[in-house]
Structures are given as C-alpha cells and as structure tokens.
PDB file of C-alpha atoms in Angstrom:
ATOM      1  CA  UNK A 739      -5.525 -30.283  30.872  1.00  0.00           C
ATOM      2  CA  UNK A 740      -6.895 -34.012  31.282  1.00  0.00           C
ATOM      3  CA  UNK A 741      -5.844 -36.353  28.295  1.00  0.00           C
ATOM      4  CA  UNK A 742      -7.608 -39.378  28.872  1.00  0.00           C
ATOM      5  CA  UNK A 743     -10.248 -38.805  26.874  1.00  0.00           C
ATOM      6  CA  UNK A 744      -9.854 -39.268  22.744  1.00  0.00           C
ATOM      7  CA  UNK A 745      -9.880 -35.849  22.337  1.00  0.00           C
ATOM      8  CA  UNK A 746      -7.567 -34.548  25.336  1.00  0.00           C
ATOM      9  CA  UNK A 747      -5.042 -37.093  24.222  1.00  0.00           C
ATOM     10  CA  UNK A 748      -4.879 -35.590  20.383  1.00  0.00           C
ATOM     11  CA  UNK A 749      -4.831 -32.210  21.441  1.00  0.00           C
ATOM     12  CA  UNK A 750      -1.943 -32.922  23.601  1.00  0.00           C
ATOM     13  CA  UNK A 751       0.030 -34.248  20.191  1.00  0.00           C
ATOM     14  CA  UNK A 752      -1.134 -31.927  18.326  1.00  0.00           C
ATOM     15  CA  UNK A 753       1.057 -28.563  20.813  1.00  0.00           C
ATOM     16  CA  UNK A 754       3.872 -31.775  21.344  1.00  0.00           C
ATOM     17  CA  UNK A 755       7.373 -30.898  20.080  1.00  0.00           C
ATOM     18  CA  UNK A 756       7.144 -34.386  17.960  1.00  0.00           C
ATOM     19  CA  UNK A 757       4.518 -33.468  16.192  1.00  0.00           C
ATOM     20  CA  UNK A 758       5.758 -29.533  15.540  1.00  0.00           C
ATOM     21  CA  UNK A 759       8.858 -30.773  14.686  1.00  0.00           C
ATOM     22  CA  UNK A 760       7.103 -34.081  11.936  1.00  0.00           C
ATOM     23  CA  UNK A 761       4.888 -31.239  10.938  1.00  0.00           C
ATOM     24  CA  UNK A 762       7.746 -28.971   9.945  1.00  0.00           C
ATOM     25  CA  UNK A 763       9.971 -31.174   8.258  1.00  0.00           C
ATOM     26  CA  UNK A 764       6.499 -32.522   6.430  1.00  0.00           C
ATOM     27  CA  UNK A 765       6.670 -28.243   5.167  1.00  0.00           C
ATOM     28  CA  UNK A 766       9.947 -28.894   3.841  1.00  0.00           C
ATOM     29  CA  UNK A 767       8.543 -32.070   1.842  1.00  0.00           C
ATOM     30  CA  UNK A 768       5.747 -30.011   0.284  1.00  0.00           C
ATOM     31  CA  UNK A 769       8.778 -27.653  -1.079  1.00  0.00           C
ATOM     32  CA  UNK A 770      10.315 -30.668  -2.625  1.00  0.00           C
ATOM     33  CA  UNK A 771       6.875 -31.267  -4.394  1.00  0.00           C
ATOM     34  CA  UNK A 772       6.894 -27.616  -5.664  1.00  0.00           C
ATOM     35  CA  UNK A 773      10.125 -27.429  -6.966  1.00  0.00           C
ATOM     36  CA  UNK A 774       9.966 -31.356  -8.598  1.00  0.00           C
ATOM     37  CA  UNK A 775      12.373 -33.326  -6.624  1.00  0.00           C
ATOM     38  CA  UNK A 776       9.781 -35.778  -5.039  1.00  0.00           C
ATOM     39  CA  UNK A 777       8.224 -36.454  -8.339  1.00  0.00           C
ATOM     40  CA  UNK A 778       5.264 -39.060  -8.210  1.00  0.00           C
ATOM     41  CA  UNK A 779       6.236 -40.509  -4.972  1.00  0.00           C
ATOM     42  CA  UNK A 780       5.554 -37.156  -2.939  1.00  0.00           C
ATOM     43  CA  UNK A 781       2.789 -38.854  -0.467  1.00  0.00           C
ATOM     44  CA  UNK A 782       5.640 -40.820   0.540  1.00  0.00           C
ATOM     45  CA  UNK A 783       8.482 -38.554   1.150  1.00  0.00           C
ATOM     46  CA  UNK A 784       5.783 -36.471   2.785  1.00  0.00           C
ATOM     47  CA  UNK A 785       4.973 -38.358   5.398  1.00  0.00           C
ATOM     48  CA  UNK A 786       8.252 -40.387   5.170  1.00  0.00           C
ATOM     49  CA  UNK A 787      10.007 -36.328   6.832  1.00  0.00           C
ATOM     50  CA  UNK A 788       6.953 -35.637   9.293  1.00  0.00           C
ATOM     51  CA  UNK A 789       7.660 -39.573  10.516  1.00  0.00           C
ATOM     52  CA  UNK A 790      11.234 -38.607  10.692  1.00  0.00           C
ATOM     53  CA  UNK A 791      10.680 -35.181  12.485  1.00  0.00           C
ATOM     54  CA  UNK A 792       8.265 -37.135  14.885  1.00  0.00           C
ATOM     55  CA  UNK A 793      10.618 -39.838  15.694  1.00  0.00           C
ATOM     56  CA  UNK A 794      13.922 -37.923  16.100  1.00  0.00           C
ATOM     57  CA  UNK A 795      12.122 -34.763  17.944  1.00  0.00           C
ATOM     58  CA  UNK A 796      13.184 -35.156  21.736  1.00  0.00           C
ATOM     59  CA  UNK A 797      10.295 -35.773  23.779  1.00  0.00           C
ATOM     60  CA  UNK A 798       8.304 -32.944  26.129  1.00  0.00           C
ATOM     61  CA  UNK A 799       9.681 -32.156  29.159  1.00  0.00           C
ATOM     62  CA  UNK A 800       7.419 -33.671  32.283  1.00  0.00           C
ATOM     63  CA  UNK A 801       7.218 -30.953  34.976  1.00  0.00           C
ATOM     64  CA  UNK A 802       5.985 -32.385  37.982  1.00  0.00           C
ATOM     65  CA  UNK A 803       7.302 -29.833  40.072  1.00  0.00           C
ATOM     66  CA  UNK A 804       5.008 -26.974  41.450  1.00  0.00           C
ATOM     67  CA  UNK A 805       6.756 -23.255  42.318  1.00  0.00           C
ATOM     68  CA  UNK A 806       6.027 -22.111  46.079  1.00  0.00           C
ATOM     69  CA  UNK A 807       4.433 -18.967  43.910  1.00  0.00           C
ATOM     70  CA  UNK A 808       1.691 -21.204  42.235  1.00  0.00           C
ATOM     71  CA  UNK A 809       1.612 -23.142  45.839  1.00  0.00           C
ATOM     72  CA  UNK A 810       1.005 -19.778  47.810  1.00  0.00           C
ATOM     73  CA  UNK A 811      -1.272 -18.711  45.050  1.00  0.00           C
ATOM     74  CA  UNK A 812      -3.242 -21.899  45.026  1.00  0.00           C
ATOM     75  CA  UNK A 813      -3.714 -21.392  49.349  1.00  0.00           C
ATOM     76  CA  UNK A 814      -4.629 -17.799  48.673  1.00  0.00           C
ATOM     77  CA  UNK A 815      -7.491 -18.555  46.412  1.00  0.00           C
ATOM     78  CA  UNK A 816      -8.468 -21.353  48.811  1.00  0.00           C
ATOM     79  CA  UNK A 817      -8.957 -19.143  51.935  1.00  0.00           C
ATOM     80  CA  UNK A 818     -10.803 -16.035  49.852  1.00  0.00           C
ATOM     81  CA  UNK A 819     -13.018 -18.964  48.489  1.00  0.00           C
ATOM     82  CA  UNK A 820     -13.869 -20.072  52.300  1.00  0.00           C
ATOM     83  CA  UNK A 821     -14.363 -16.492  54.184  1.00  0.00           C
ATOM     84  CA  UNK A 822     -16.959 -15.665  50.451  1.00  0.00           C
ATOM     85  CA  UNK A 823     -17.974 -18.669  51.619  1.00  0.00           C
ATOM     86  CA  UNK A 824     -18.632 -17.729  55.504  1.00  0.00           C
ATOM     87  CA  UNK A 825     -19.923 -14.239  53.914  1.00  0.00           C
ATOM     88  CA  UNK A 826     -22.731 -15.704  51.951  1.00  0.00           C
ATOM     89  CA  UNK A 827     -23.886 -17.197  55.375  1.00  0.00           C
ATOM     90  CA  UNK A 828     -24.671 -14.649  57.093  1.00  0.00           C
ATOM     91  CA  UNK A 829     -26.839 -11.248  56.105  1.00  0.00           C
ATOM     92  CA  UNK A 830     -24.672  -8.613  55.457  1.00  0.00           C
ATOM     93  CA  UNK A 831     -26.756  -5.592  53.783  1.00  0.00           C
ATOM     94  CA  UNK A 832     -26.672  -5.650  49.711  1.00  0.00           C
ATOM     95  CA  UNK A 833     -24.280  -2.502  49.720  1.00  0.00           C
ATOM     96  CA  UNK A 834     -21.500  -4.069  52.029  1.00  0.00           C
ATOM     97  CA  UNK A 835     -21.689  -7.492  49.459  1.00  0.00           C
ATOM     98  CA  UNK A 836     -21.668  -5.672  46.472  1.00  0.00           C
ATOM     99  CA  UNK A 837     -18.002  -4.299  47.825  1.00  0.00           C
ATOM    100  CA  UNK A 838     -17.578  -8.011  48.882  1.00  0.00           C
ATOM    101  CA  UNK A 839     -17.813  -8.900  45.538  1.00  0.00           C
ATOM    102  CA  UNK A 840     -15.569  -5.931  44.384  1.00  0.00           C
ATOM    103  CA  UNK A 841     -12.619  -7.044  46.636  1.00  0.00           C
ATOM    104  CA  UNK A 842     -12.902 -10.281  45.933  1.00  0.00           C
ATOM    105  CA  UNK A 843     -12.912  -9.783  41.913  1.00  0.00           C
ATOM    106  CA  UNK A 844      -9.665  -7.839  42.378  1.00  0.00           C
ATOM    107  CA  UNK A 845      -7.820 -11.083  44.199  1.00  0.00           C
ATOM    108  CA  UNK A 846      -9.075 -13.174  41.752  1.00  0.00           C
ATOM    109  CA  UNK A 847      -7.402 -11.057  39.230  1.00  0.00           C
ATOM    110  CA  UNK A 848      -4.154 -10.085  40.944  1.00  0.00           C
ATOM    111  CA  UNK A 849      -3.609 -13.915  42.278  1.00  0.00           C
ATOM    112  CA  UNK A 850      -3.802 -15.541  38.875  1.00  0.00           C
ATOM    113  CA  UNK A 851      -0.608 -13.707  38.163  1.00  0.00           C
ATOM    114  CA  UNK A 852       1.310 -15.500  41.032  1.00  0.00           C
ATOM    115  CA  UNK A 853       4.928 -15.057  40.098  1.00  0.00           C
ATOM    116  CA  UNK A 854       4.895 -11.202  39.604  1.00  0.00           C
ATOM    117  CA  UNK A 855       2.667 -11.588  42.840  1.00  0.00           C
ATOM    118  CA  UNK A 856       5.394 -12.960  44.532  1.00  0.00           C
ATOM    119  CA  UNK A 857       8.324 -11.240  43.395  1.00  0.00           C
ATOM    120  CA  UNK A 858       7.312  -8.165  45.610  1.00  0.00           C
ATOM    121  CA  UNK A 859       6.775  -9.672  49.547  1.00  0.00           C
ATOM    122  CA  UNK A 860       4.518  -6.089  49.619  1.00  0.00           C
ATOM    123  CA  UNK A 861       2.021  -6.967  47.512  1.00  0.00           C
ATOM    124  CA  UNK A 862       2.301 -10.310  48.467  1.00  0.00           C
ATOM    125  CA  UNK A 863       1.763  -9.075  51.964  1.00  0.00           C
ATOM    126  CA  UNK A 864      -0.935  -6.750  51.642  1.00  0.00           C
ATOM    127  CA  UNK A 865      -2.700  -9.526  49.453  1.00  0.00           C
ATOM    128  CA  UNK A 866      -2.880 -11.629  52.026  1.00  0.00           C
ATOM    129  CA  UNK A 867      -3.187  -9.804  55.407  1.00  0.00           C
ATOM    130  CA  UNK A 868      -6.133  -8.977  53.225  1.00  0.00           C
ATOM    131  CA  UNK A 869      -7.512 -12.742  52.461  1.00  0.00           C
ATOM    132  CA  UNK A 870      -6.345 -13.618  56.021  1.00  0.00           C
ATOM    133  CA  UNK A 871      -7.234 -10.545  58.591  1.00  0.00           C
ATOM    134  CA  UNK A 872      -7.819  -7.236  57.083  1.00  0.00           C
ATOM    135  CA  UNK A 873     -11.283  -8.006  55.651  1.00  0.00           C
ATOM    136  CA  UNK A 874     -12.619 -10.899  57.630  1.00  0.00           C
ATOM    137  CA  UNK A 875     -11.652  -9.092  60.559  1.00  0.00           C
ATOM    138  CA  UNK A 876     -13.617  -5.906  59.782  1.00  0.00           C
ATOM    139  CA  UNK A 877     -16.796  -8.144  58.492  1.00  0.00           C
ATOM    140  CA  UNK A 878     -16.524 -10.408  61.573  1.00  0.00           C
ATOM    141  CA  UNK A 879     -17.219  -7.150  63.945  1.00  0.00           C
ATOM    142  CA  UNK A 880     -19.660  -6.332  61.794  1.00  0.00           C
ATOM    143  CA  UNK A 881     -21.707  -9.203  61.999  1.00  0.00           C
ATOM    144  CA  UNK A 882     -21.025  -9.288  65.275  1.00  0.00           C
ATOM    145  CA  UNK A 883     -23.218  -6.662  65.733  1.00  0.00           C
ATOM    146  CA  UNK A 884     -26.862  -6.034  66.138  1.00  0.00           C
ATOM    147  CA  UNK A 885     -28.269  -4.706  62.843  1.00  0.00           C
ATOM    148  CA  UNK A 886     -30.129  -1.593  64.709  1.00  0.00           C
ATOM    149  CA  UNK A 887     -26.713  -0.813  66.564  1.00  0.00           C
ATOM    150  CA  UNK A 888     -24.584  -1.328  63.910  1.00  0.00           C
ATOM    151  CA  UNK A 889     -26.769   1.621  61.952  1.00  0.00           C
ATOM    152  CA  UNK A 890     -27.102   3.738  64.661  1.00  0.00           C
ATOM    153  CA  UNK A 891     -24.628   6.653  64.733  1.00  0.00           C
ATOM    154  CA  UNK A 892     -23.388   7.655  68.134  1.00  0.00           C
ATOM    155  CA  UNK A 893     -22.510  10.681  68.169  1.00  0.00           C
ATOM    156  CA  UNK A 894     -23.231  13.359  65.430  1.00  0.00           C
ATOM    157  CA  UNK A 895     -19.568  13.454  63.837  1.00  0.00           C
ATOM    158  CA  UNK A 896     -19.297   9.571  64.653  1.00  0.00           C
ATOM    159  CA  UNK A 897     -19.886   6.861  61.590  1.00  0.00           C
ATOM    160  CA  UNK A 898     -22.430   4.649  62.420  1.00  0.00           C
ATOM    161  CA  UNK A 899     -20.683   0.936  62.410  1.00  0.00           C
ATOM    162  CA  UNK A 900     -22.310   0.095  59.087  1.00  0.00           C
ATOM    163  CA  UNK A 901     -20.813   3.658  57.877  1.00  0.00           C
ATOM    164  CA  UNK A 902     -17.302   2.427  59.169  1.00  0.00           C
ATOM    165  CA  UNK A 903     -17.171  -1.054  57.892  1.00  0.00           C
ATOM    166  CA  UNK A 904     -18.221   0.956  54.099  1.00  0.00           C
ATOM    167  CA  UNK A 905     -15.326   2.736  54.767  1.00  0.00           C
ATOM    168  CA  UNK A 906     -12.981   0.238  55.545  1.00  0.00           C
ATOM    169  CA  UNK A 907     -13.824  -1.884  52.778  1.00  0.00           C
ATOM    170  CA  UNK A 908     -13.106   1.255  50.119  1.00  0.00           C
ATOM    171  CA  UNK A 909      -9.774   1.770  51.947  1.00  0.00           C
ATOM    172  CA  UNK A 910      -9.200  -1.986  50.916  1.00  0.00           C
ATOM    173  CA  UNK A 911     -10.690  -1.461  47.792  1.00  0.00           C
ATOM    174  CA  UNK A 912      -7.851   1.251  46.379  1.00  0.00           C
ATOM    175  CA  UNK A 913      -4.809   0.152  48.026  1.00  0.00           C
ATOM    176  CA  UNK A 914      -5.144  -3.355  46.090  1.00  0.00           C
ATOM    177  CA  UNK A 915      -6.292  -1.490  42.876  1.00  0.00           C
ATOM    178  CA  UNK A 916      -2.432   0.107  43.268  1.00  0.00           C
ATOM    179  CA  UNK A 917      -1.407  -3.056  43.954  1.00  0.00           C
ATOM    180  CA  UNK A 918      -3.083  -3.994  40.873  1.00  0.00           C
ATOM    181  CA  UNK A 919      -2.173  -1.481  38.544  1.00  0.00           C
ATOM    182  CA  UNK A 920       1.378  -2.135  39.678  1.00  0.00           C
ATOM    183  CA  UNK A 921       1.220  -5.499  38.785  1.00  0.00           C
ATOM    184  CA  UNK A 922      -0.438  -5.230  35.354  1.00  0.00           C
ATOM    185  CA  UNK A 923       2.455  -2.213  34.833  1.00  0.00           C
ATOM    186  CA  UNK A 924       4.455  -5.178  35.092  1.00  0.00           C
ATOM    187  CA  UNK A 925       2.502  -6.980  32.313  1.00  0.00           C
ATOM    188  CA  UNK A 926       2.677  -4.514  30.240  1.00  0.00           C
ATOM    189  CA  UNK A 927       6.478  -4.137  30.503  1.00  0.00           C
ATOM    190  CA  UNK A 928       7.180  -7.610  30.127  1.00  0.00           C
ATOM    191  CA  UNK A 929       5.439  -6.873  26.390  1.00  0.00           C
ATOM    192  CA  UNK A 930       7.116  -3.936  25.619  1.00  0.00           C
ATOM    193  CA  UNK A 931      10.121  -5.641  26.641  1.00  0.00           C
ATOM    194  CA  UNK A 932       9.257  -8.758  24.395  1.00  0.00           C
ATOM    195  CA  UNK A 933       7.965  -5.638  21.335  1.00  0.00           C
ATOM    196  CA  UNK A 934      11.599  -4.329  21.649  1.00  0.00           C
ATOM    197  CA  UNK A 935      13.234  -8.335  21.538  1.00  0.00           C
ATOM    198  CA  UNK A 936      11.354  -9.144  18.707  1.00  0.00           C
ATOM    199  CA  UNK A 937      11.929  -5.603  16.590  1.00  0.00           C
ATOM    200  CA  UNK A 938      15.658  -6.317  17.779  1.00  0.00           C
ATOM    201  CA  UNK A 939      15.304  -9.671  16.104  1.00  0.00           C
ATOM    202  CA  UNK A 940      13.190  -9.604  12.883  1.00  0.00           C
ATOM    203  CA  UNK A 941      13.077  -5.767  12.477  1.00  0.00           C
ATOM    204  CA  UNK A 942      15.598  -5.464   9.241  1.00  0.00           C
ATOM    205  CA  UNK A 943      15.515  -7.816   6.157  1.00  0.00           C
ATOM    206  CA  UNK A 944      13.948 -11.143   6.019  1.00  0.00           C
ATOM    207  CA  UNK A 945      17.896 -12.451   5.098  1.00  0.00           C
ATOM    208  CA  UNK A 946      18.493 -11.236   9.263  1.00  0.00           C
ATOM    209  CA  UNK A 947      15.912 -14.596  10.079  1.00  0.00           C
TER     210      UNK A 947
END
C-alpha cells in the first residue's frame, strides 16, 4: 500500500503496533476514569497512557523479502496477461474467447493463493504448464489454420479443428477447476483449524481469557 499521501500515512499508522498499544493503554485510562481514580485530570491521564504505549511499543517489522511463492505467482500472472493480450490480437470465434476468458478467471483465482498453490508441486505444474504450454499451444495451432479449414470436418467421426479446440479447452477447464477445488479445500481446512483453536482457547469460561 502506498503511504506517501497524508491519507495513506494516517491509514498506515492506524494499523501500526504503536497505535494499537497506545489505544489499549488509553482504554485503561478510560477505565480508571469510570473508577474515579483519574479525577479531574482524566484527559491528561488518558493521553499520557496513550503516549506511553505508543513510545514503548516495538516498531513494526519491515518486510522486504519476497517468498518464492509470490515471485512465481507474479511471473505466472504476467505470462497469463501476455497470453491474453496475444489472444486479443487474433480473431478467435466467440465460443473460443468465452472459454479462454473462463479459464483465465479460474487461473487468476488460483494464483491469488500463491502459498497454497506452491505447496503442491503437482498443482503448480498444471497451472504453470497450462499458462506457458498447453493453452498457448492449442490456440496457436488453431490460429494458424485457415478459418474455412478449421470449421470443416474431414470425416463423419472426426472432429473439425474448431470442435477439437473446444474439447481441449473443456479438458483444461475441468482439470483447473479440480485444482481450484483442492486449493479451496485447503482454505476451508485452515478456517476449520482456526475455529478449533478459538473454541479450545475461548470456548470455556470468560475467566479463561
């Protein structure tokens, strides 16, 4: 997130460790006010506690390293964008572009979960090869055919090139959706694990906090 503007800097500080700790101590000051401890100088007490918390809180850690998952995901997104730009330069039939757009949406959604994806080499391989090999190879072979030939069947039982391309796109779509489903299951499992942790931690008496 960019923080060069005043609004950006304010938002960055609002989520910082210093502000959170300062606010926590300021709340202690508010409690002291209700208990009658702070007296008429309560604004000074609350502000002072906030200042102490903000000053003593550890500075937010700076994270400059980028994980392998993020790097590879960025590269794949860039390669996908390049492929789609090339597809847009060619006049593919509407049913082909519709399927390619659907495939791209599934791929983008998978790539948003870089860490989960790269933890499964098989899934990463499928996504990578789809973007860099399977999909462009199918589209390229079709695009190099004259339109009339692409639509013509060579035999009663033989698909036309157009039908063959659609079948290949459907196969890729089915496989990618299986990958996406596996990735989603990982997210769901993480959510369930977090739920079990919270129930174990906070499911009892409020005194357990």
